Amino acid sequence: SSGNDGYCDSMGWPACISHVISVGAVYDAAFTSSAIGWCVSSGSCATKYATWGCSSGYYSSDVPQADKVTAYSNTASFLSVLAPSNWATTTKMGGGYWTSAYGFGGTSAACPYAAGAAACLQSANKSLNGAFLTPAQVKSTFSSTGDAVTDGKVSITKPRVNLQAAVATLSSNCPDCPANGIIDNVTYPSGTNCTCMHTTALTIGANVVIQSGATVTFRAPAVTFQPGFHAETGSTMTVTQ
């Protein structure tokens, strides 16, 4: 979770660590037409007002709207994704659900939402391909398939997790996807829908042909194409990290 200070250029630890998937918060819906006051830091860039009701001495007023970044959500250029937060329905100790108005929220609610989405994505890929995605691949998939949302506090745009779109990008492993990452003398016939993944690099060599009607995804931190590769008109090729 990125934290609940309303910062616009920083976030809490461990969310700020480079290999972590950091999660900020958006409203799930316009669940009230009334403004809500959220405590924010004195260093927040959100429009804020002095108050004795917050330990920080300041609050910011928000009217909830679906996919609106909450006033308290920390953001920065290096924030990874956004996920729904207020107000969240969740299980509670002793059984049942916590459904009280404005009950469970904050980036601490958005983070488990994203974690649950990651678990679903991993389960889907395991079922399709017999293996889990790397953390970097999970992050990349959510980043590339999420719905773009701009934080009104600072005009930073980040992807809001879209699990359906993320799962839709998954496909079966390509049969000719060697462990050394070098693909050569391979034809992907019409009707193919597969992905070749590698943890470091893929090299698409000579005499590799993607025929019309085939869909192939090459996924690796680095993908290189050598002379002799050919994708026919009507084929679909995607390169992603």
mmCIF file of C-alpha atoms in Angstrom:
data_model
loop_
_atom_site.group_PDB
_atom_site.id
_atom_site.type_symbol
_atom_site.label_atom_id
_atom_site.label_comp_id
_atom_site.label_asym_id
_atom_site.label_seq_id
_atom_site.Cartn_x
_atom_site.Cartn_y
_atom_site.Cartn_z
ATOM 1 C CA SER A 1 0.000 0.000 0.000
ATOM 2 C CA SER A 2 1.332 3.423 -0.980
ATOM 3 C CA GLY A 3 0.150 5.077 2.233
ATOM 4 C CA ASN A 4 -2.563 7.491 3.307
ATOM 5 C CA ASP A 5 -0.837 10.869 3.693
ATOM 6 C CA GLY A 6 -2.032 12.502 0.480
ATOM 7 C CA TYR A 7 1.531 12.905 -0.809
ATOM 8 C CA CYS A 8 2.056 13.635 -4.489
ATOM 9 C CA ASP A 9 5.753 12.852 -4.870
ATOM 10 C CA SER A 10 6.455 10.066 -2.362
ATOM 11 C CA MET A 11 5.015 7.018 -0.658
ATOM 12 C CA GLY A 12 5.537 4.794 2.338
ATOM 13 C CA TRP A 13 7.939 1.946 2.877
ATOM 14 C CA PRO A 14 8.047 -0.837 1.655
ATOM 15 C CA ALA A 15 5.880 0.382 -1.253
ATOM 16 C CA CYS A 16 8.701 2.692 -2.377
ATOM 17 C CA ILE A 17 11.144 -0.198 -2.978
ATOM 18 C CA SER A 18 11.786 -0.578 -6.705
ATOM 19 C CA HIS A 19 10.933 -4.286 -7.012
ATOM 20 C CA VAL A 20 7.661 -3.952 -5.061
ATOM 21 C CA ILE A 21 4.256 -3.533 -6.730
ATOM 22 C CA SER A 22 2.955 -0.394 -5.001
ATOM 23 C CA VAL A 23 -0.796 0.170 -4.842
ATOM 24 C CA GLY A 24 -2.715 3.422 -4.523
ATOM 25 C CA ALA A 25 -6.462 3.805 -3.932
ATOM 26 C CA VAL A 26 -9.481 4.834 -5.985
ATOM 27 C CA TYR A 27 -13.128 4.988 -4.995
ATOM 28 C CA ASP A 28 -15.110 1.937 -6.058
ATOM 29 C CA ALA A 29 -18.271 3.930 -6.745
ATOM 30 C CA ALA A 30 -20.135 7.180 -6.133
ATOM 31 C CA PHE A 31 -21.568 5.779 -2.911
ATOM 32 C CA THR A 32 -22.570 9.165 -1.524
ATOM 33 C CA SER A 33 -23.188 12.622 -2.917
ATOM 34 C CA SER A 34 -21.808 14.196 0.236
ATOM 35 C CA ALA A 35 -18.212 15.252 0.713
ATOM 36 C CA ILE A 36 -16.039 13.101 2.988
ATOM 37 C CA GLY A 37 -13.218 14.557 5.044
ATOM 38 C CA TRP A 38 -9.991 12.518 5.077
ATOM 39 C CA CYS A 39 -7.038 13.250 7.336
ATOM 40 C CA VAL A 40 -3.925 14.079 5.307
ATOM 41 C CA SER A 41 -0.372 15.124 6.080
ATOM 42 C CA SER A 42 0.674 18.748 6.322
ATOM 43 C CA GLY A 43 2.923 17.911 3.351
ATOM 44 C CA SER A 44 0.019 16.776 1.156
ATOM 45 C CA CYS A 45 -0.505 18.605 -2.115
ATOM 46 C CA ALA A 46 -4.265 18.022 -1.882
ATOM 47 C CA THR A 47 -6.440 21.015 -1.071
ATOM 48 C CA LYS A 48 -6.494 20.822 2.717
ATOM 49 C CA TYR A 49 -7.941 22.558 5.711
ATOM 50 C CA ALA A 50 -6.770 22.947 9.279
ATOM 51 C CA THR A 51 -8.598 20.855 11.886
ATOM 52 C CA TRP A 52 -8.223 19.629 15.444
ATOM 53 C CA GLY A 53 -9.876 16.360 14.411
ATOM 54 C CA CYS A 54 -6.784 14.862 12.735
ATOM 55 C CA SER A 55 -3.445 14.146 14.376
ATOM 56 C CA SER A 56 -1.764 15.703 11.341
ATOM 57 C CA GLY A 57 -3.735 18.910 11.831
ATOM 58 C CA TYR A 58 -5.216 18.807 8.319
ATOM 59 C CA TYR A 59 -7.999 17.171 6.328
ATOM 60 C CA SER A 60 -9.012 17.124 2.671
ATOM 61 C CA SER A 61 -12.591 16.977 1.414
ATOM 62 C CA ASP A 62 -13.621 14.517 -1.309
ATOM 63 C CA VAL A 63 -16.868 13.606 -3.095
ATOM 64 C CA PRO A 64 -16.573 9.934 -4.131
ATOM 65 C CA GLN A 65 -16.744 8.974 -7.794
ATOM 66 C CA ALA A 66 -15.926 5.646 -9.413
ATOM 67 C CA ASP A 67 -12.232 5.515 -10.379
ATOM 68 C CA LYS A 68 -11.454 8.813 -8.674
ATOM 69 C CA VAL A 69 -8.156 8.700 -6.785
ATOM 70 C CA THR A 70 -8.838 9.307 -3.112
ATOM 71 C CA ALA A 71 -7.461 12.478 -1.524
ATOM 72 C CA TYR A 72 -5.417 10.511 1.005
ATOM 73 C CA SER A 73 -3.777 8.104 -1.457
ATOM 74 C CA ASN A 74 -0.028 8.686 -1.788
ATOM 75 C CA THR A 75 1.123 8.910 -5.371
ATOM 76 C CA ALA A 76 4.383 9.450 -7.234
ATOM 77 C CA SER A 77 5.841 8.912 -10.674
ATOM 78 C CA PHE A 78 7.031 5.465 -9.520
ATOM 79 C CA LEU A 79 3.658 4.247 -8.192
ATOM 80 C CA SER A 80 2.790 0.933 -9.875
ATOM 81 C CA VAL A 81 -1.003 0.571 -9.935
ATOM 82 C CA LEU A 82 -4.295 1.702 -8.430
ATOM 83 C CA ALA A 83 -7.082 -0.480 -7.003
ATOM 84 C CA PRO A 84 -10.543 0.049 -5.456
ATOM 85 C CA SER A 85 -10.677 1.036 -1.813
ATOM 86 C CA ASN A 86 -13.518 2.930 -0.154
ATOM 87 C CA TRP A 87 -15.691 1.601 0.774
ATOM 88 C CA ALA A 88 -14.717 -2.052 0.772
ATOM 89 C CA THR A 89 -16.824 -4.982 1.932
ATOM 90 C CA THR A 90 -14.656 -7.589 3.590
ATOM 91 C CA THR A 91 -14.802 -10.504 5.963
ATOM 92 C CA LYS A 92 -14.518 -9.769 9.671
ATOM 93 C CA MET A 93 -13.202 -11.634 12.662
ATOM 94 C CA GLY A 94 -15.787 -13.963 14.142
ATOM 95 C CA GLY A 95 -17.580 -14.460 10.810
ATOM 96 C CA GLY A 96 -19.740 -12.423 8.513
ATOM 97 C CA TYR A 97 -18.833 -9.317 6.583
ATOM 98 C CA TRP A 98 -17.783 -5.809 7.445
ATOM 99 C CA THR A 99 -20.290 -3.698 5.537
ATOM 100 C CA SER A 100 -20.508 -0.555 7.642
ATOM 101 C CA ALA A 101 -20.417 2.740 5.792
ATOM 102 C CA TYR A 102 -16.888 4.092 5.367
ATOM 103 C CA GLY A 103 -15.684 1.031 7.261
ATOM 104 C CA PHE A 104 -12.749 -0.768 5.663
ATOM 105 C CA GLY A 105 -10.737 1.499 3.391
ATOM 106 C CA GLY A 106 -7.450 3.240 2.793
ATOM 107 C CA THR A 107 -4.613 1.998 0.609
ATOM 108 C CA SER A 108 -4.510 -0.945 3.038
ATOM 109 C CA ALA A 109 -7.799 -2.016 1.423
ATOM 110 C CA ALA A 110 -6.624 -1.338 -2.135
ATOM 111 C CA CYS A 111 -3.471 -3.412 -1.646
ATOM 112 C CA PRO A 112 -5.197 -6.735 -0.786
ATOM 113 C CA TYR A 113 -7.569 -6.139 -3.701
ATOM 114 C CA ALA A 114 -4.555 -5.997 -6.021
ATOM 115 C CA ALA A 115 -2.974 -8.979 -4.266
ATOM 116 C CA GLY A 116 -6.138 -11.005 -4.802
ATOM 117 C CA ALA A 117 -6.169 -10.000 -8.465
ATOM 118 C CA ALA A 118 -2.534 -11.131 -8.736
ATOM 119 C CA ALA A 119 -3.458 -14.499 -7.209
ATOM 120 C CA CYS A 120 -6.234 -14.934 -9.781
ATOM 121 C CA LEU A 121 -3.855 -14.011 -12.598
ATOM 122 C CA GLN A 122 -1.265 -16.498 -11.329
ATOM 123 C CA SER A 123 -3.884 -19.237 -11.045
ATOM 124 C CA ALA A 124 -5.037 -18.606 -14.607
ATOM 125 C CA ASN A 125 -1.505 -18.714 -16.001
ATOM 126 C CA LYS A 126 -0.712 -21.868 -14.021
ATOM 127 C CA SER A 127 -3.785 -23.526 -15.496
ATOM 128 C CA LEU A 128 -2.931 -22.443 -19.039
ATOM 129 C CA ASN A 129 0.826 -22.843 -19.026
ATOM 130 C CA GLY A 130 1.769 -24.975 -16.024
ATOM 131 C CA ALA A 131 3.845 -22.219 -14.446
ATOM 132 C CA PHE A 132 3.483 -19.020 -12.464
ATOM 133 C CA LEU A 133 4.400 -15.588 -13.791
ATOM 134 C CA THR A 134 7.388 -13.787 -12.329
ATOM 135 C CA PRO A 135 6.663 -10.748 -10.126
ATOM 136 C CA ALA A 136 7.935 -8.537 -12.939
ATOM 137 C CA GLN A 137 5.507 -10.176 -15.383
ATOM 138 C CA VAL A 138 2.589 -9.675 -12.993
ATOM 139 C CA LYS A 139 3.501 -6.005 -12.640
ATOM 140 C CA SER A 140 3.910 -5.590 -16.386
ATOM 141 C CA THR A 141 0.585 -7.288 -17.125
ATOM 142 C CA PHE A 142 -1.358 -5.120 -14.694
ATOM 143 C CA SER A 143 0.400 -1.999 -15.974
ATOM 144 C CA SER A 144 -0.321 -2.724 -19.630
ATOM 145 C CA THR A 145 -3.945 -3.858 -19.187
ATOM 146 C CA GLY A 146 -5.163 -1.509 -16.441
ATOM 147 C CA ASP A 147 -7.578 1.362 -17.008
ATOM 148 C CA ALA A 148 -5.756 4.696 -16.998
ATOM 149 C CA VAL A 149 -6.793 6.968 -14.114
ATOM 150 C CA THR A 150 -5.379 10.441 -13.479
ATOM 151 C CA ASP A 151 -4.901 11.646 -9.912
ATOM 152 C CA GLY A 152 -6.615 15.031 -9.637
ATOM 153 C CA LYS A 153 -4.184 16.140 -6.930
ATOM 154 C CA VAL A 154 -1.141 16.120 -9.186
ATOM 155 C CA SER A 155 -2.081 14.954 -12.722
ATOM 156 C CA ILE A 156 -0.148 11.679 -12.508
ATOM 157 C CA THR A 157 -1.823 8.914 -14.545
ATOM 158 C CA LYS A 158 -1.558 5.295 -13.429
ATOM 159 C CA PRO A 159 -3.352 2.027 -14.353
ATOM 160 C CA ARG A 160 -6.241 0.854 -12.209
ATOM 161 C CA VAL A 161 -6.143 -2.945 -12.000
ATOM 162 C CA ASN A 162 -8.450 -4.580 -14.560
ATOM 163 C CA LEU A 163 -8.349 -8.301 -13.815
ATOM 164 C CA GLN A 164 -10.547 -9.337 -16.731
ATOM 165 C CA ALA A 165 -8.300 -7.542 -19.208
ATOM 166 C CA ALA A 166 -5.183 -8.975 -17.549
ATOM 167 C CA VAL A 167 -6.413 -12.576 -17.728
ATOM 168 C CA ALA A 168 -7.509 -12.057 -21.328
ATOM 169 C CA THR A 169 -3.878 -11.456 -22.338
ATOM 170 C CA LEU A 170 -2.829 -14.924 -21.198
ATOM 171 C CA SER A 171 -2.428 -17.692 -23.730
ATOM 172 C CA SER A 172 -0.871 -21.130 -23.863
ATOM 173 C CA ASN A 173 2.880 -21.549 -24.120
ATOM 174 C CA CYS A 174 4.207 -21.743 -27.646
ATOM 175 C CA PRO A 175 5.493 -25.268 -28.350
ATOM 176 C CA ASP A 176 8.729 -23.966 -29.867
ATOM 177 C CA CYS A 177 9.921 -21.777 -26.985
ATOM 178 C CA PRO A 178 13.425 -23.027 -26.111
ATOM 179 C CA ALA A 179 15.065 -22.638 -22.713
ATOM 180 C CA ASN A 180 17.957 -20.681 -24.242
ATOM 181 C CA GLY A 181 15.546 -18.044 -25.563
ATOM 182 C CA ILE A 182 16.629 -18.370 -29.201
ATOM 183 C CA ILE A 183 13.792 -19.114 -31.624
ATOM 184 C CA ASP A 184 14.853 -20.184 -35.112
ATOM 185 C CA ASN A 185 13.285 -21.950 -38.102
ATOM 186 C CA VAL A 186 9.763 -21.909 -36.651
ATOM 187 C CA THR A 187 6.426 -21.346 -38.416
ATOM 188 C CA TYR A 188 3.361 -20.357 -36.389
ATOM 189 C CA PRO A 189 0.400 -21.524 -38.498
ATOM 190 C CA SER A 190 -2.975 -19.825 -38.803
ATOM 191 C CA GLY A 191 -5.097 -20.413 -35.692
ATOM 192 C CA THR A 192 -2.123 -20.382 -33.317
ATOM 193 C CA ASN A 193 -2.625 -18.367 -30.116
ATOM 194 C CA CYS A 194 0.383 -18.734 -27.861
ATOM 195 C CA THR A 195 2.980 -16.943 -25.772
ATOM 196 C CA CYS A 196 6.726 -17.505 -25.542
ATOM 197 C CA MET A 197 8.180 -16.208 -22.264
ATOM 198 C CA HIS A 198 11.744 -15.932 -21.009
ATOM 199 C CA THR A 199 13.108 -14.472 -17.783
ATOM 200 C CA THR A 200 15.989 -12.589 -19.428
ATOM 201 C CA ALA A 201 15.864 -12.319 -23.250
ATOM 202 C CA LEU A 202 14.329 -13.709 -26.424
ATOM 203 C CA THR A 203 15.982 -13.680 -29.840
ATOM 204 C CA ILE A 204 13.677 -14.213 -32.802
ATOM 205 C CA GLY A 205 15.971 -15.596 -35.466
ATOM 206 C CA ALA A 206 15.936 -16.213 -39.200
ATOM 207 C CA ASN A 207 13.180 -18.198 -40.892
ATOM 208 C CA VAL A 208 10.618 -17.516 -38.165
ATOM 209 C CA VAL A 209 7.218 -16.927 -39.765
ATOM 210 C CA ILE A 210 3.926 -15.902 -38.156
ATOM 211 C CA GLN A 211 1.245 -16.794 -40.675
ATOM 212 C CA SER A 212 -1.935 -14.822 -41.285
ATOM 213 C CA GLY A 213 -4.508 -15.660 -38.611
ATOM 214 C CA ALA A 214 -1.920 -16.554 -35.960
ATOM 215 C CA THR A 215 -1.515 -14.653 -32.676
ATOM 216 C CA VAL A 216 1.874 -14.828 -30.970
ATOM 217 C CA THR A 217 3.189 -12.948 -27.933
ATOM 218 C CA PHE A 218 6.893 -12.678 -27.123
ATOM 219 C CA ARG A 219 7.389 -11.749 -23.467
ATOM 220 C CA ALA A 220 10.818 -11.032 -21.971
ATOM 221 C CA PRO A 221 12.808 -8.097 -20.551
ATOM 222 C CA ALA A 222 14.584 -7.899 -23.916
ATOM 223 C CA VAL A 223 13.298 -9.127 -27.300
ATOM 224 C CA THR A 224 15.526 -8.967 -30.400
ATOM 225 C CA PHE A 225 14.497 -9.683 -33.999
ATOM 226 C CA GLN A 226 17.079 -10.821 -36.531
ATOM 227 C CA PRO A 227 16.919 -10.540 -40.333
ATOM 228 C CA GLY A 228 14.754 -13.258 -41.827
ATOM 229 C CA PHE A 229 11.841 -12.923 -39.414
ATOM 230 C CA HIS A 230 8.475 -12.399 -41.121
ATOM 231 C CA ALA A 231 4.977 -11.652 -39.785
ATOM 232 C CA GLU A 232 2.383 -12.007 -42.532
ATOM 233 C CA THR A 233 -0.421 -9.520 -43.079
ATOM 234 C CA GLY A 234 -3.338 -10.612 -40.918
ATOM 235 C CA SER A 235 -1.175 -12.007 -38.131
ATOM 236 C CA THR A 236 -1.003 -10.516 -34.654
ATOM 237 C CA MET A 237 2.303 -10.184 -32.827
ATOM 238 C CA THR A 238 2.788 -8.605 -29.404
ATOM 239 C CA VAL A 239 6.072 -7.842 -27.675
ATOM 240 C CA THR A 240 5.928 -7.149 -23.941
ATOM 241 C CA GLN A 241 8.105 -7.305 -20.869
#
